[in-house]
Amino acid sequence: MSSDEAYSAFLDQANQDTGASDASTQSSHAQLKATDTDIPAALQGIDQTYTSEADEPFEPVSLKWTGRSMPSENDFAGLIGHKAEVSTLSTQEFDPKGEYKEVMEAVEKAGDGKVRVFRVEVGSTRVWYYVVGWEKEAGKVVGVRAKAVES
């Protein structure tokens, strides 16, 4: 075998997909729950991304919640299966430029008209933002979430 063929074979092997990046993406998605019940129609088809170093799309959230009001930070952490830092932001802090007005309106429509933003830290630079409302009659927390990279 010529050295060109050996080098070509080496490059082919080095460029094979190991699946490592898919596994890490799947594990970060699997760690935090987003749905366990039907997604309201108002949240389906939102085609907007959250601007950060990752520019990730908003994904629907619909979780069973039998509490008497919107969950607290600790309750929300338990609801999504997260054991670390969860904090809340005002909608103004989350969207100071009004870029996500359509997203906010969809969440208002799907829930009780009020929007709450939870910031969920999943690493030193990775964060999930959950923009949610409460659908009291159905016993659900509904909204969207987006992954952000903040360094």
Coordinates of N, CA and C in Angstrom, one line a residue:
M1 N 0.9 -1.2 0.0 CA 0.0 0.0 0.0 C 0.9 1.2 0.0
S2 N 0.5 2.2 -0.8 CA 1.3 3.4 -0.9 C 1.1 4.3 0.3
S3 N 2.0 5.2 0.5 CA 1.9 6.1 1.7 C 0.7 7.0 1.6
D4 N 0.3 7.4 0.3 CA -0.9 8.2 0.1 C -2.2 7.5 0.5
E5 N -2.3 6.2 0.2 CA -3.4 5.4 0.6 C -3.5 5.2 2.1
A6 N -2.3 5.0 2.7 CA -2.3 4.9 4.2 C -2.7 6.2 4.8
Y7 N -2.2 7.3 4.3 CA -2.6 8.6 4.9 C -4.1 8.9 4.7
S8 N -4.6 8.5 3.5 CA -6.0 8.7 3.3 C -6.9 7.8 4.2
A9 N -6.5 6.6 4.5 CA -7.2 5.7 5.4 C -7.1 6.3 6.8
F10 N -6.0 6.8 7.2 CA -5.8 7.5 8.5 C -6.8 8.6 8.6
L11 N -6.9 9.5 7.6 CA -7.8 10.6 7.7 C -9.3 10.2 7.8
D12 N -9.6 9.2 7.0 CA -11.0 8.7 7.0 C -11.3 8.2 8.4
Q13 N -10.4 7.5 9.1 CA -10.7 7.0 10.4 C -10.7 8.1 11.4
A14 N -9.9 9.1 11.3 CA -9.9 10.2 12.2 C -11.1 11.1 12.1
N15 N -11.7 11.1 10.9 CA -12.9 11.9 10.7 C -14.2 11.2 10.9
Q16 N -14.2 10.0 11.4 CA -15.4 9.2 11.6 C -16.1 9.9 12.8
D17 N -17.4 9.9 12.7 CA -18.3 10.4 13.8 C -18.3 9.4 15.0
T18 N -17.8 9.8 16.1 CA -17.8 9.0 17.3 C -19.1 9.0 18.1
G19 N -19.9 10.0 17.8 CA -21.2 10.1 18.5 C -21.0 10.8 19.8
A20 N -19.8 11.2 20.2 CA -19.6 11.9 21.5 C -20.3 13.2 21.6
S21 N -20.4 14.0 20.6 CA -21.1 15.3 20.7 C -22.6 15.0 20.8
D22 N -23.1 14.0 20.1 CA -24.5 13.7 20.2 C -24.9 13.3 21.6
A23 N -24.0 12.5 22.2 CA -24.2 11.9 23.6 C -24.3 13.1 24.6
S24 N -23.3 14.0 24.5 CA -23.3 15.1 25.4 C -24.5 16.0 25.3
T25 N -25.0 16.2 24.0 CA -26.2 17.0 23.8 C -27.4 16.3 24.4
Q26 N -27.5 15.0 24.1 CA -28.6 14.3 24.6 C -28.7 14.2 26.1
S27 N -27.5 14.1 26.7 CA -27.5 14.0 28.2 C -27.9 15.3 28.8
S28 N -27.5 16.4 28.2 CA -28.0 17.7 28.8 C -29.4 17.9 28.6
H29 N -30.0 17.4 27.5 CA -31.4 17.5 27.3 C -32.2 16.5 28.3
A30 N -31.6 15.3 28.4 CA -32.3 14.3 29.2 C -32.3 14.7 30.7
Q31 N -31.3 15.4 31.2 CA -31.2 15.8 32.6 C -32.3 16.6 33.1
L32 N -32.8 17.5 32.2 CA -33.9 18.5 32.6 C -35.2 18.2 31.9
K33 N -36.2 17.9 32.6 CA -37.5 17.6 32.0 C -38.2 18.8 31.4
A34 N -38.8 18.6 30.3 CA -39.5 19.7 29.6 C -41.0 19.4 29.4
T35 N -41.3 18.1 29.2 CA -42.7 17.7 29.0 C -43.1 16.4 29.7
D36 N -44.3 16.4 30.2 CA -44.8 15.1 30.7 C -46.3 15.1 30.5
T37 N -46.8 16.1 29.8 CA -48.2 16.2 29.5 C -48.4 16.9 28.1
D38 N -49.6 17.0 27.6 CA -49.9 17.6 26.3 C -49.4 19.1 26.3
I39 N -48.9 19.5 25.1 CA -48.4 20.8 24.9 C -49.6 21.7 24.4
P40 N -49.9 22.8 25.0 CA -50.9 23.7 24.5 C -50.7 24.2 23.1
A41 N -51.7 24.4 22.3 CA -51.6 24.8 20.9 C -50.9 26.1 20.8
A42 N -51.0 27.0 21.7 CA -50.4 28.3 21.6 C -48.9 28.2 21.6
L43 N -48.3 27.1 22.1 CA -46.9 26.9 22.2 C -46.3 26.1 21.1
Q44 N -47.1 25.5 20.3 CA -46.6 24.7 19.2 C -46.3 25.6 18.0
G45 N -45.2 25.4 17.4 CA -44.8 26.1 16.2 C -44.1 27.4 16.4
I46 N -43.6 27.7 17.7 CA -42.9 28.9 17.9 C -41.5 28.7 17.2
D47 N -41.2 29.6 16.3 CA -40.0 29.5 15.5 C -39.1 30.6 15.8
Q48 N -38.5 30.6 17.0 CA -37.6 31.7 17.4 C -36.5 31.1 18.2
T49 N -35.3 31.7 18.1 CA -34.2 31.3 18.9 C -33.8 32.3 20.0
Y50 N -33.2 31.8 21.0 CA -32.7 32.6 22.1 C -31.3 33.0 21.7
T51 N -31.0 34.3 21.7 CA -29.7 34.7 21.3 C -28.7 34.7 22.5
S52 N -27.7 33.8 22.3 CA -26.6 33.7 23.2 C -25.4 33.2 22.4
E53 N -24.4 32.7 23.0 CA -23.3 32.2 22.2 C -23.7 30.9 21.5
A54 N -24.8 30.3 21.8 CA -25.3 29.1 21.2 C -26.4 29.3 20.2
D55 N -27.2 30.4 20.4 CA -28.4 30.6 19.5 C -29.3 29.4 19.4
E56 N -29.9 29.0 20.5 CA -30.7 27.7 20.5 C -32.2 28.1 20.3
P57 N -33.0 27.2 19.7 CA -34.4 27.4 19.5 C -35.1 27.3 20.9
F58 N -36.3 27.9 21.0 CA -37.2 27.7 22.1 C -37.9 26.4 21.9
E59 N -38.0 25.6 23.0 CA -38.7 24.3 23.0 C -39.9 24.4 23.9
P60 N -41.0 23.7 23.5 CA -42.2 23.8 24.4 C -41.9 23.1 25.8
V61 N -42.6 23.6 26.8 CA -42.6 23.0 28.1 C -44.0 22.8 28.6
S62 N -44.3 21.6 29.1 CA -45.6 21.3 29.6 C -45.5 20.3 30.7
L63 N -45.6 20.7 32.0 CA -45.3 19.8 33.1 C -46.5 19.8 34.1
K64 N -46.8 18.6 34.5 CA -47.9 18.5 35.5 C -47.5 19.2 36.8
W65 N -48.4 20.0 37.4 CA -48.1 20.7 38.6 C -49.4 20.8 39.4
T66 N -49.4 20.2 40.6 CA -50.7 20.2 41.4 C -50.6 21.2 42.5
G67 N -49.6 22.1 42.5 CA -49.6 23.1 43.5 C -50.7 24.1 43.5
R68 N -50.8 25.0 44.5 CA -51.9 25.9 44.5 C -51.5 27.3 43.8
S69 N -50.3 27.4 43.4 CA -49.8 28.6 42.7 C -48.6 28.2 41.9
M70 N -48.0 29.1 41.2 CA -46.8 28.9 40.4 C -45.7 28.3 41.3
P71 N -44.9 27.4 40.9 CA -43.9 26.8 41.7 C -42.8 27.8 42.1
S72 N -42.3 27.6 43.3 CA -41.1 28.4 43.8 C -39.9 27.9 43.1
E73 N -38.8 28.5 43.3 CA -37.5 28.1 42.7 C -37.2 26.7 43.1
N74 N -37.3 26.3 44.3 CA -37.0 25.0 44.8 C -38.0 23.9 44.2
D75 N -39.3 24.3 44.2 CA -40.3 23.4 43.6 C -40.0 23.2 42.1
F76 N -39.7 24.3 41.5 CA -39.4 24.2 40.0 C -38.2 23.2 39.8
A77 N -37.2 23.4 40.6 CA -36.0 22.5 40.4 C -36.4 21.1 40.5
G78 N -37.3 20.7 41.5 CA -37.7 19.4 41.7 C -38.6 18.9 40.5
L79 N -39.4 19.9 40.0 CA -40.3 19.6 38.9 C -39.5 19.1 37.6
I80 N -38.4 19.8 37.4 CA -37.6 19.5 36.2 C -36.5 18.5 36.4
G81 N -36.4 18.0 37.7 CA -35.4 17.1 38.0 C -34.0 17.6 38.1
H82 N -33.8 18.9 38.6 CA -32.5 19.5 38.7 C -32.1 19.7 40.2
K83 N -30.9 19.5 40.5 CA -30.4 19.5 41.9 C -29.6 20.7 42.2
A84 N -29.3 21.6 41.2 CA -28.4 22.7 41.5 C -29.2 24.0 41.5
E85 N -28.5 25.1 41.2 CA -29.0 26.5 41.3 C -30.2 26.7 40.3
V86 N -31.3 27.2 40.8 CA -32.4 27.7 40.0 C -32.8 29.1 40.6
S87 N -32.9 30.1 39.8 CA -33.3 31.4 40.2 C -34.3 32.0 39.3
T88 N -35.0 33.1 39.7 CA -36.0 33.7 38.9 C -35.5 35.0 38.4
L89 N -36.0 35.4 37.2 CA -35.7 36.7 36.6 C -37.1 37.3 36.3
S90 N -37.1 38.7 36.3 CA -38.3 39.3 35.8 C -38.3 39.2 34.3
T91 N -39.4 39.4 33.7 CA -39.5 39.3 32.2 C -38.6 40.5 31.6
Q92 N -38.5 41.6 32.3 CA -37.7 42.7 31.8 C -36.2 42.3 31.9
E93 N -35.8 41.6 32.9 CA -34.4 41.2 33.0 C -34.1 40.2 31.9
F94 N -35.0 39.3 31.6 CA -34.8 38.2 30.6 C -34.8 38.8 29.2
D95 N -35.7 39.8 29.0 CA -35.9 40.4 27.6 C -35.9 41.9 27.7
P96 N -34.7 42.5 28.0 CA -34.7 44.0 28.1 C -34.9 44.7 26.8
K97 N -34.7 44.1 25.6 CA -34.9 44.8 24.4 C -36.2 44.4 23.7
G98 N -37.0 43.6 24.3 CA -38.3 43.2 23.7 C -38.2 42.3 22.5
E99 N -37.1 41.5 22.4 CA -36.8 40.6 21.3 C -37.8 39.4 21.3
Y100 N -38.3 39.0 22.5 CA -39.0 37.8 22.6 C -40.5 38.1 22.9
K101 N -41.0 39.1 22.4 CA -42.4 39.5 22.7 C -43.4 38.4 22.2
E102 N -43.1 37.8 21.0 CA -44.0 36.7 20.5 C -44.0 35.5 21.5
V103 N -42.8 35.2 22.0 CA -42.7 34.1 22.9 C -43.5 34.4 24.2
M104 N -43.3 35.6 24.7 CA -44.0 36.0 26.0 C -45.5 35.9 25.8
E105 N -46.0 36.4 24.6 CA -47.4 36.4 24.4 C -48.0 35.0 24.3
A106 N -47.2 34.1 23.6 CA -47.6 32.7 23.5 C -47.7 32.1 24.9
V107 N -46.8 32.3 25.8 CA -46.8 31.8 27.1 C -48.0 32.4 27.9
E108 N -48.2 33.7 27.8 CA -49.3 34.3 28.5 C -50.6 33.6 28.0
K109 N -50.8 33.4 26.7 CA -52.0 32.8 26.2 C -52.2 31.3 26.7
A110 N -51.1 30.6 26.7 CA -51.1 29.2 27.1 C -51.4 29.0 28.6
G111 N -51.0 30.0 29.4 CA -51.2 29.9 30.9 C -52.2 30.8 31.4
D112 N -52.0 31.4 32.6 CA -52.9 32.2 33.2 C -52.8 33.7 33.0
G113 N -51.9 34.0 32.0 CA -51.7 35.4 31.6 C -50.5 36.0 32.3
K114 N -49.9 35.3 33.2 CA -48.7 35.8 33.9 C -47.5 34.9 33.5
V115 N -46.3 35.6 33.3 CA -45.1 34.9 32.9 C -44.1 34.9 33.9
R116 N -43.4 33.8 34.2 CA -42.3 33.7 35.1 C -41.1 33.1 34.4
V117 N -39.9 33.6 34.7 CA -38.7 33.1 34.0 C -37.8 32.5 35.1
F118 N -37.5 31.2 34.9 CA -36.6 30.5 35.7 C -35.2 30.4 35.0
R119 N -34.2 30.7 35.7 CA -32.8 30.5 35.1 C -32.2 29.3 35.8
V120 N -31.9 28.3 35.1 CA -31.4 27.0 35.6 C -30.0 26.8 35.2
E121 N -29.0 26.8 36.1 CA -27.6 26.6 35.8 C -27.3 25.2 35.7
V122 N -26.7 24.8 34.5 CA -26.3 23.4 34.3 C -24.8 23.2 34.1
G123 N -24.0 24.2 34.3 CA -22.6 24.2 34.2 C -22.1 25.6 34.4
S124 N -20.8 25.8 34.3 CA -20.2 27.1 34.6 C -20.6 28.1 33.5
T125 N -20.9 27.6 32.3 CA -21.2 28.5 31.2 C -22.6 28.2 30.5
R126 N -23.2 27.1 31.0 CA -24.5 26.7 30.3 C -25.6 26.9 31.3
V127 N -26.7 27.4 30.7 CA -27.9 27.8 31.4 C -29.1 27.4 30.6
W128 N -30.2 27.0 31.2 CA -31.5 26.9 30.6 C -32.4 28.0 31.1
Y129 N -33.1 28.6 30.2 CA -34.1 29.6 30.6 C -35.5 29.0 30.3
Y130 N -36.3 28.9 31.4 CA -37.6 28.4 31.3 C -38.6 29.6 31.4
V131 N -39.3 29.9 30.4 CA -40.3 31.0 30.3 C -41.7 30.4 30.4
V132 N -42.3 30.4 31.6 CA -43.5 29.6 31.8 C -44.6 30.4 32.5
G133 N -45.8 29.8 32.4 CA -47.0 30.3 33.0 C -47.7 29.1 33.7
W134 N -48.7 29.4 34.4 CA -49.4 28.3 35.1 C -50.8 28.2 34.5
E135 N -51.2 26.9 34.1 CA -52.5 26.6 33.7 C -53.2 25.9 34.8
K136 N -53.9 26.7 35.7 CA -54.4 26.2 36.9 C -55.4 25.0 36.7
E137 N -56.4 25.3 35.8 CA -57.5 24.3 35.6 C -56.9 22.9 35.1
A138 N -55.9 22.9 34.3 CA -55.3 21.7 33.8 C -54.2 21.2 34.7
G139 N -53.8 22.0 35.7 CA -52.8 21.5 36.7 C -51.4 21.4 36.0
K140 N -51.0 22.4 35.2 CA -49.8 22.3 34.4 C -49.0 23.6 34.5
V141 N -47.7 23.5 34.4 CA -46.8 24.6 34.2 C -46.5 24.5 32.7
V142 N -46.8 25.6 31.9 CA -46.6 25.6 30.5 C -45.8 26.7 30.0
G143 N -45.1 26.6 28.9 CA -44.2 27.6 28.4 C -43.2 27.1 27.4
V144 N -42.0 27.7 27.4 CA -40.9 27.3 26.6 C -39.7 27.4 27.3
R145 N -38.6 26.7 26.8 CA -37.3 26.8 27.4 C -36.3 27.0 26.3
A146 N -35.1 27.5 26.6 CA -34.0 27.7 25.6 C -32.7 27.5 26.4
K147 N -31.8 26.9 25.7 CA -30.4 26.7 26.2 C -29.6 27.9 25.8
A148 N -28.8 28.3 26.8 CA -27.9 29.5 26.5 C -26.5 29.1 27.0
V149 N -25.5 29.7 26.2 CA -24.1 29.6 26.7 C -23.7 31.0 27.0
E150 N -23.2 31.2 28.2 CA -22.8 32.5 28.7 C -21.4 32.4 29.3
S151 N -20.5 32.9 28.6 CA -19.1 32.9 29.2 C -18.6 34.2 29.5

